[in-house]
Coordinates of C-alpha atoms in Angstrom, one line a residue:
K14 CA 0.0 0.0 0.0
I15 CA 1.5 3.4 -1.0
G16 CA 2.3 5.6 1.9
K17 CA 2.1 2.8 4.5
T18 CA 5.0 2.5 7.0
V19 CA 6.3 -1.1 7.6
G20 CA 9.0 -1.9 10.1
T21 CA 10.9 0.5 12.4
T22 CA 13.8 2.9 12.2
E23 CA 17.0 1.4 13.5
H24 CA 20.5 2.7 14.0
A25 CA 23.8 1.6 15.6
N26 CA 27.4 2.7 16.1
T27 CA 30.1 0.4 14.7
Y28 CA 33.9 0.4 14.7
K29 CA 36.9 -1.2 13.0
I30 CA 40.5 -1.1 14.1
S31 CA 43.1 -2.5 11.8
T32 CA 46.9 -2.7 12.1
R33 CA 49.9 -4.0 10.1
Y34 CA 53.5 -4.8 10.9
Q35 CA 56.2 -5.4 8.3
P36 CA 59.4 -6.5 9.9
T37 CA 61.1 -7.2 6.5
K38 CA 60.5 -6.4 2.9
S39 CA 59.2 -9.9 2.2
L40 CA 57.0 -10.4 5.4
L41 CA 53.9 -8.6 6.5
F42 CA 51.6 -9.3 9.4
R43 CA 48.0 -7.8 9.6
G44 CA 45.0 -7.9 11.9
A45 CA 41.6 -6.3 12.4
I46 CA 38.8 -6.2 14.9
G47 CA 35.4 -4.6 14.6
T48 CA 31.7 -4.7 14.8
G49 CA 29.0 -4.7 12.2
F50 CA 25.3 -3.8 11.7
K51 CA 23.1 -4.9 8.9
S52 CA 19.4 -4.0 8.5
P53 CA 17.0 -6.5 6.8
S54 CA 16.3 -5.7 3.2
M55 CA 13.0 -4.0 2.2
L56 CA 11.7 -7.3 0.7
E57 CA 12.6 -9.2 3.9
I58 CA 10.5 -6.7 5.8
A59 CA 7.7 -5.6 3.6
Q60 CA 7.3 -8.0 0.7
P61 CA 3.5 -8.8 0.4
L62 CA 2.5 -12.4 1.1
N63 CA 2.4 -14.1 -2.3
D64 CA 1.5 -17.5 -3.7
F65 CA 4.8 -19.5 -3.9
G66 CA 3.6 -22.8 -5.3
V67 CA 3.9 -25.9 -3.2
T68 CA 6.5 -27.5 -0.9
G69 CA 9.4 -29.3 -2.6
G70 CA 9.0 -32.3 -0.3
T71 CA 6.0 -34.4 0.5
Y72 CA 4.8 -34.4 4.1
E73 CA 2.2 -36.0 6.4
C74 CA 0.0 -33.3 8.0
P75 CA 1.9 -32.2 11.1
L76 CA -1.1 -30.8 13.0
T77 CA -1.7 -34.1 14.8
A78 CA -2.3 -35.4 18.3
A79 CA 1.3 -36.6 18.5
N80 CA 2.4 -33.0 18.2
G81 CA -0.3 -31.8 20.5
L82 CA -2.1 -29.9 17.7
A83 CA -5.1 -32.2 16.9
S84 CA -7.5 -29.6 18.3
H85 CA -5.9 -26.6 16.7
P86 CA -8.3 -24.7 14.4
L87 CA -6.1 -25.2 11.4
A88 CA -6.0 -29.0 11.8
Q89 CA -9.3 -29.3 10.0
Y90 CA -7.5 -28.2 6.8
C91 CA -5.0 -31.1 6.8
D92 CA -4.7 -32.9 3.4
G93 CA -3.0 -36.1 4.4
K94 CA 0.4 -36.9 2.8
N95 CA 0.9 -34.3 0.2
Q96 CA 2.9 -31.3 -1.1
Y97 CA 1.4 -28.5 0.9
E98 CA 0.7 -25.0 -0.4
V99 CA 3.3 -22.3 0.2
F100 CA 3.2 -18.5 0.6
K101 CA 6.3 -16.3 0.7
G102 CA 6.6 -12.8 2.1
G103 CA 8.2 -10.3 4.4
N104 CA 8.3 -10.0 8.2
K105 CA 7.7 -6.6 9.6
N106 CA 9.1 -7.7 13.0
L107 CA 12.6 -8.3 11.8
T108 CA 15.4 -6.6 13.7
P109 CA 18.9 -5.8 12.4
E110 CA 21.8 -8.3 12.5
K111 CA 24.8 -7.3 14.7
S112 CA 28.2 -8.8 14.4
K113 CA 31.6 -8.9 16.1
Q114 CA 34.5 -10.0 13.9
W115 CA 38.3 -10.2 14.0
S116 CA 41.0 -11.5 11.7
L117 CA 44.7 -12.2 11.9
G118 CA 46.9 -12.9 8.9
M119 CA 50.2 -12.6 7.0
V120 CA 51.7 -12.2 3.6
F121 CA 55.0 -13.7 2.7
E122 CA 56.8 -12.9 -0.6
P123 CA 60.2 -14.5 -0.5
T124 CA 60.8 -13.8 -4.2
D125 CA 59.3 -11.7 -7.0
Y126 CA 57.8 -14.9 -8.3
F127 CA 56.1 -16.4 -5.3
T128 CA 53.6 -15.0 -2.7
V129 CA 51.7 -16.7 0.2
G130 CA 48.7 -15.1 2.0
L131 CA 47.0 -16.6 5.0
D132 CA 44.2 -15.1 7.1
Y133 CA 42.3 -16.6 10.0
W134 CA 38.9 -15.0 10.6
N135 CA 36.2 -15.3 13.1
V136 CA 32.6 -13.8 12.9
A137 CA 29.9 -14.0 15.5
I138 CA 26.4 -12.7 14.5
S139 CA 23.5 -12.0 16.8
N140 CA 19.9 -11.6 15.6
A141 CA 20.9 -13.4 12.4
V142 CA 18.3 -13.2 9.7
T143 CA 17.3 -16.4 7.8
E144 CA 14.3 -18.0 6.3
V145 CA 12.8 -21.0 8.2
S146 CA 12.9 -23.9 5.8
E147 CA 9.8 -25.9 4.9
E148 CA 11.3 -29.0 6.5
L149 CA 11.9 -27.2 9.8
I150 CA 8.3 -25.8 9.8
M151 CA 6.8 -29.2 9.1
S152 CA 8.9 -31.1 11.6
N153 CA 8.4 -28.6 14.4
P154 CA 4.8 -27.4 14.0
A155 CA 4.3 -26.4 17.6
K156 CA 7.3 -24.1 17.5
Y157 CA 6.4 -22.5 14.2
I158 CA 2.6 -22.6 14.4
D159 CA 2.5 -18.9 13.4
L160 CA 3.9 -19.9 10.0
F161 CA 0.9 -22.0 9.2
T162 CA -2.2 -20.6 7.4
T163 CA -4.8 -21.6 4.8
K164 CA -5.2 -21.1 1.1
Y165 CA -8.3 -21.3 -1.0
K166 CA -7.9 -23.6 -3.9
A167 CA -10.2 -22.8 -6.8
S168 CA -9.7 -26.3 -8.2
T169 CA -11.3 -28.0 -5.2
G170 CA -13.4 -25.1 -4.0
R171 CA -12.2 -25.4 -0.4
E172 CA -9.5 -24.1 2.0
T173 CA -6.4 -26.2 2.5
L174 CA -3.4 -26.0 4.9
A175 CA -0.5 -23.9 3.8
I176 CA 2.8 -22.6 5.2
K177 CA 4.5 -19.2 5.1
L178 CA 8.1 -18.9 4.2
M179 CA 9.2 -15.8 6.0
S180 CA 12.6 -14.6 7.3
I181 CA 13.0 -14.5 11.1
N182 CA 15.8 -13.6 13.5
I183 CA 17.1 -17.0 14.4
G184 CA 19.3 -15.9 17.3
K185 CA 23.1 -16.5 16.8
A186 CA 25.5 -17.7 14.2
E187 CA 29.3 -18.3 14.6
N188 CA 31.7 -19.0 11.8
S189 CA 35.5 -19.1 11.6
G190 CA 38.0 -20.3 9.0
L191 CA 41.2 -19.9 7.1
D192 CA 41.5 -18.1 3.8
Y193 CA 44.6 -18.8 1.8
D194 CA 46.1 -17.5 -1.4
F195 CA 49.2 -18.9 -3.1
A196 CA 50.5 -17.2 -6.3
F197 CA 53.4 -18.1 -8.6
K198 CA 54.3 -15.9 -11.6
T199 CA 57.2 -16.0 -14.0
K200 CA 58.2 -15.4 -17.6
L201 CA 57.9 -18.3 -20.0
A202 CA 58.9 -18.2 -23.7
G203 CA 58.5 -14.4 -23.7
A204 CA 55.1 -14.4 -22.1
R205 CA 53.8 -13.9 -18.5
W206 CA 52.7 -17.1 -16.8
T207 CA 50.6 -16.7 -13.6
N208 CA 49.3 -19.5 -11.3
R209 CA 47.1 -18.9 -8.3
L210 CA 45.5 -21.3 -5.8
S211 CA 43.0 -19.7 -3.4
G212 CA 40.3 -21.0 -1.1
T213 CA 38.7 -21.2 2.3
Y214 CA 39.0 -23.9 4.9
L215 CA 36.0 -23.6 7.2
M216 CA 36.8 -24.6 10.8
Q217 CA 33.5 -23.8 12.5
S218 CA 30.0 -23.0 11.3
R219 CA 27.1 -23.2 13.7
Y220 CA 23.8 -21.4 14.4
T221 CA 21.0 -21.6 17.0
T222 CA 17.8 -23.3 16.0
P223 CA 15.4 -20.7 14.8
G224 CA 13.3 -19.5 17.7
T225 CA 15.9 -20.5 20.4
S226 CA 19.0 -18.8 21.8
D227 CA 21.0 -21.8 23.3
S228 CA 20.2 -24.8 21.1
W229 CA 23.1 -25.0 18.6
E230 CA 23.2 -26.8 15.3
T231 CA 25.6 -27.1 12.4
S232 CA 25.5 -27.6 8.7
L233 CA 29.3 -28.0 8.4
G234 CA 30.0 -30.8 6.0
Q235 CA 26.3 -31.9 6.1
Y236 CA 22.8 -31.0 5.1
G237 CA 21.5 -29.1 8.1
A238 CA 18.2 -28.1 9.6
N239 CA 18.5 -24.8 7.7
S240 CA 18.3 -26.9 4.4
A241 CA 21.8 -25.8 3.5
V242 CA 25.4 -27.0 3.6
S243 CA 28.5 -25.2 4.9
F244 CA 31.4 -26.6 3.0
R245 CA 34.6 -27.5 4.8
N246 CA 36.7 -27.0 1.7
V247 CA 36.1 -24.6 -1.3
M248 CA 39.1 -23.8 -3.6
K249 CA 39.9 -22.5 -7.0
F250 CA 43.1 -22.8 -9.1
T251 CA 43.8 -20.6 -12.2
S252 CA 46.7 -20.7 -14.6
S253 CA 47.0 -17.9 -17.2
Y254 CA 49.4 -17.5 -20.1
D255 CA 49.6 -13.9 -21.4
T256 CA 51.2 -12.6 -24.6
V257 CA 50.7 -9.2 -26.3
N258 CA 47.6 -10.3 -28.1
W259 CA 46.5 -13.6 -26.4
T260 CA 45.5 -14.7 -23.0
H261 CA 44.8 -18.4 -22.3
T262 CA 43.3 -19.4 -18.9
L263 CA 42.6 -22.8 -17.3
S264 CA 40.5 -22.7 -14.2
A265 CA 39.7 -25.5 -11.7
N266 CA 37.0 -25.3 -9.2
Y267 CA 36.6 -27.6 -6.2
R268 CA 33.9 -28.1 -3.5
G269 CA 34.2 -30.8 -0.9
G270 CA 31.7 -33.6 -0.3
Y271 CA 29.1 -33.7 2.5
K272 CA 26.5 -35.8 4.2
D273 CA 23.2 -35.5 2.3
K274 CA 19.7 -35.0 3.8
R275 CA 18.6 -38.0 5.8
H276 CA 15.3 -39.7 4.8
T277 CA 13.6 -41.9 7.3
E278 CA 11.1 -44.7 6.9
A279 CA 8.5 -42.3 8.5
N280 CA 8.7 -39.7 5.8
C281 CA 8.9 -42.4 3.1
A282 CA 10.7 -40.2 0.5
V283 CA 12.9 -43.1 -0.6
E284 CA 11.5 -46.5 -1.5
S285 CA 13.3 -49.8 -2.2
V286 CA 13.2 -50.7 -5.9
A287 CA 13.1 -54.4 -5.0
T288 CA 10.4 -54.4 -2.3
G289 CA 8.7 -51.0 -2.6
D290 CA 9.2 -50.5 1.2
C291 CA 10.2 -47.1 2.7
V292 CA 13.8 -47.1 3.6
D293 CA 16.1 -45.1 5.9
T294 CA 18.7 -43.4 3.7
Q295 CA 21.5 -40.8 3.9
L296 CA 24.0 -40.5 1.1
N297 CA 27.5 -39.2 1.2
V298 CA 27.5 -36.7 -1.6
G299 CA 30.8 -36.7 -3.4
S300 CA 33.1 -33.7 -4.0
Y301 CA 32.5 -31.6 -7.1
S302 CA 35.3 -30.5 -9.4
T303 CA 35.0 -28.7 -12.8
F304 CA 37.5 -27.3 -15.2
D305 CA 37.0 -24.3 -17.6
W306 CA 39.1 -23.0 -20.4
Q307 CA 39.0 -19.5 -21.9
T308 CA 41.0 -17.8 -24.6
Q309 CA 41.0 -14.0 -25.3
Y310 CA 42.4 -12.5 -28.5
R311 CA 42.9 -8.7 -28.7
V312 CA 42.6 -8.0 -32.4
T313 CA 43.2 -4.3 -31.9
K314 CA 43.2 -1.9 -28.9
N315 CA 39.4 -1.6 -29.2
I316 CA 38.4 -5.1 -30.4
E317 CA 38.5 -8.2 -28.3
I318 CA 37.2 -11.8 -29.0
T319 CA 36.6 -14.3 -26.2
G320 CA 35.9 -18.0 -26.5
G321 CA 35.9 -20.8 -24.1
I322 CA 34.6 -24.1 -22.8
S323 CA 32.8 -24.4 -19.5
N324 CA 32.9 -27.8 -17.7
L325 CA 35.7 -28.9 -19.9
F326 CA 35.4 -32.6 -19.0
D327 CA 31.6 -32.8 -19.0
V328 CA 31.3 -33.6 -15.3
D329 CA 27.8 -34.6 -13.9
P330 CA 26.7 -33.0 -10.6
P331 CA 27.0 -35.4 -7.7
L332 CA 23.9 -37.4 -6.7
S333 CA 21.8 -35.9 -3.9
L334 CA 18.5 -37.0 -2.6
R335 CA 17.6 -33.5 -1.3
N336 CA 13.9 -32.9 -2.0
T337 CA 13.2 -29.6 -0.4
G338 CA 13.9 -26.0 -1.3
S339 CA 13.4 -26.4 -5.1
H340 CA 11.8 -28.9 -7.4
Q341 CA 15.0 -30.2 -9.1
L342 CA 15.7 -33.7 -8.1
G343 CA 18.9 -35.8 -8.2
Y344 CA 21.3 -33.0 -7.5
D345 CA 21.4 -29.7 -5.5
P346 CA 21.2 -26.8 -7.9
R347 CA 22.8 -24.4 -5.4
Y348 CA 26.1 -26.3 -5.3
A349 CA 26.3 -28.0 -8.7
S350 CA 25.2 -27.4 -12.2
P351 CA 23.4 -29.9 -14.5
V352 CA 24.9 -28.2 -17.6
G353 CA 27.5 -30.3 -19.2
R354 CA 30.3 -29.2 -21.5
A355 CA 29.3 -25.9 -23.0
F356 CA 31.0 -23.7 -25.6
Y357 CA 30.8 -20.0 -25.9
L358 CA 32.1 -17.2 -28.1
A359 CA 31.8 -13.4 -27.6
G360 CA 33.2 -10.2 -28.9
S361 CA 33.5 -6.7 -27.6
Y362 CA 34.2 -3.3 -29.1
K363 CA 35.3 -0.3 -26.9
F364 CA 34.5 3.1 -28.2

């Protein structure tokens, strides 16, 4: 509605202190400490509640006697085992995230050809904003009863149970890890050859269960209650060969494996091919590595042609039995691509 005020005005004072010490020409130490403040986005606060399709997974109605909700007014709209209707919108009660972070690192350059950078970092967030996943809502209906509603279905002419995917302040989140960057550059056959390996090794990643302040969970190396994965290892390697007119670049991308979403006999999402019975299953999703190639040719100062191959070795995404968050099955589109080897060609002209 035009002119309507949603949410509240928030403000905060933050600080950052950084320092560096260079005992020799080739060695540098650096560190920083500070605080942060992040307000929720306008959509997170004020987005109208809109139809968002149905749940990615199939669920039994959670408003049952076993969950103490058989007499709840919404229980009459249960629809057995089904994909339930979904709305998505903002939450006017969101409050800003606040953080405390610090880092300590070094850069070592023993020669003009080789450089090493290491940085340890630690971030603690309070009032962290995140969306409660459909799985968490359906498995903890008493805790998230305010996220249940109804929807009128014209196809049946009746109201049916639905859920609301809305961001909330989950409580706390803590993450720490090591960023690294190794670079090697030299001259080779009259051209510049540059190699770089960079990445992050995640040491800790945990968060409080939405709606609590002292119940900690983690998604580190596994599919967590937030329907996401925090990867222990993510790295990238690039090797570039530059001449006056040409640049050739080979890139390698790596993301470590993880424990997939667990499916129990109760939710019956996985069935035995031999017997048709529901089975308890949790896959170990393999690591995912892809290579890309790109060549750039500078025809003139203003004209450049770029061509390349993505997913050079035509690698398939690793198998995942995740069935929530999106309707793609067999892989997780957030962490791997179903697109195989692809060729591209582009040109640019600078005026």
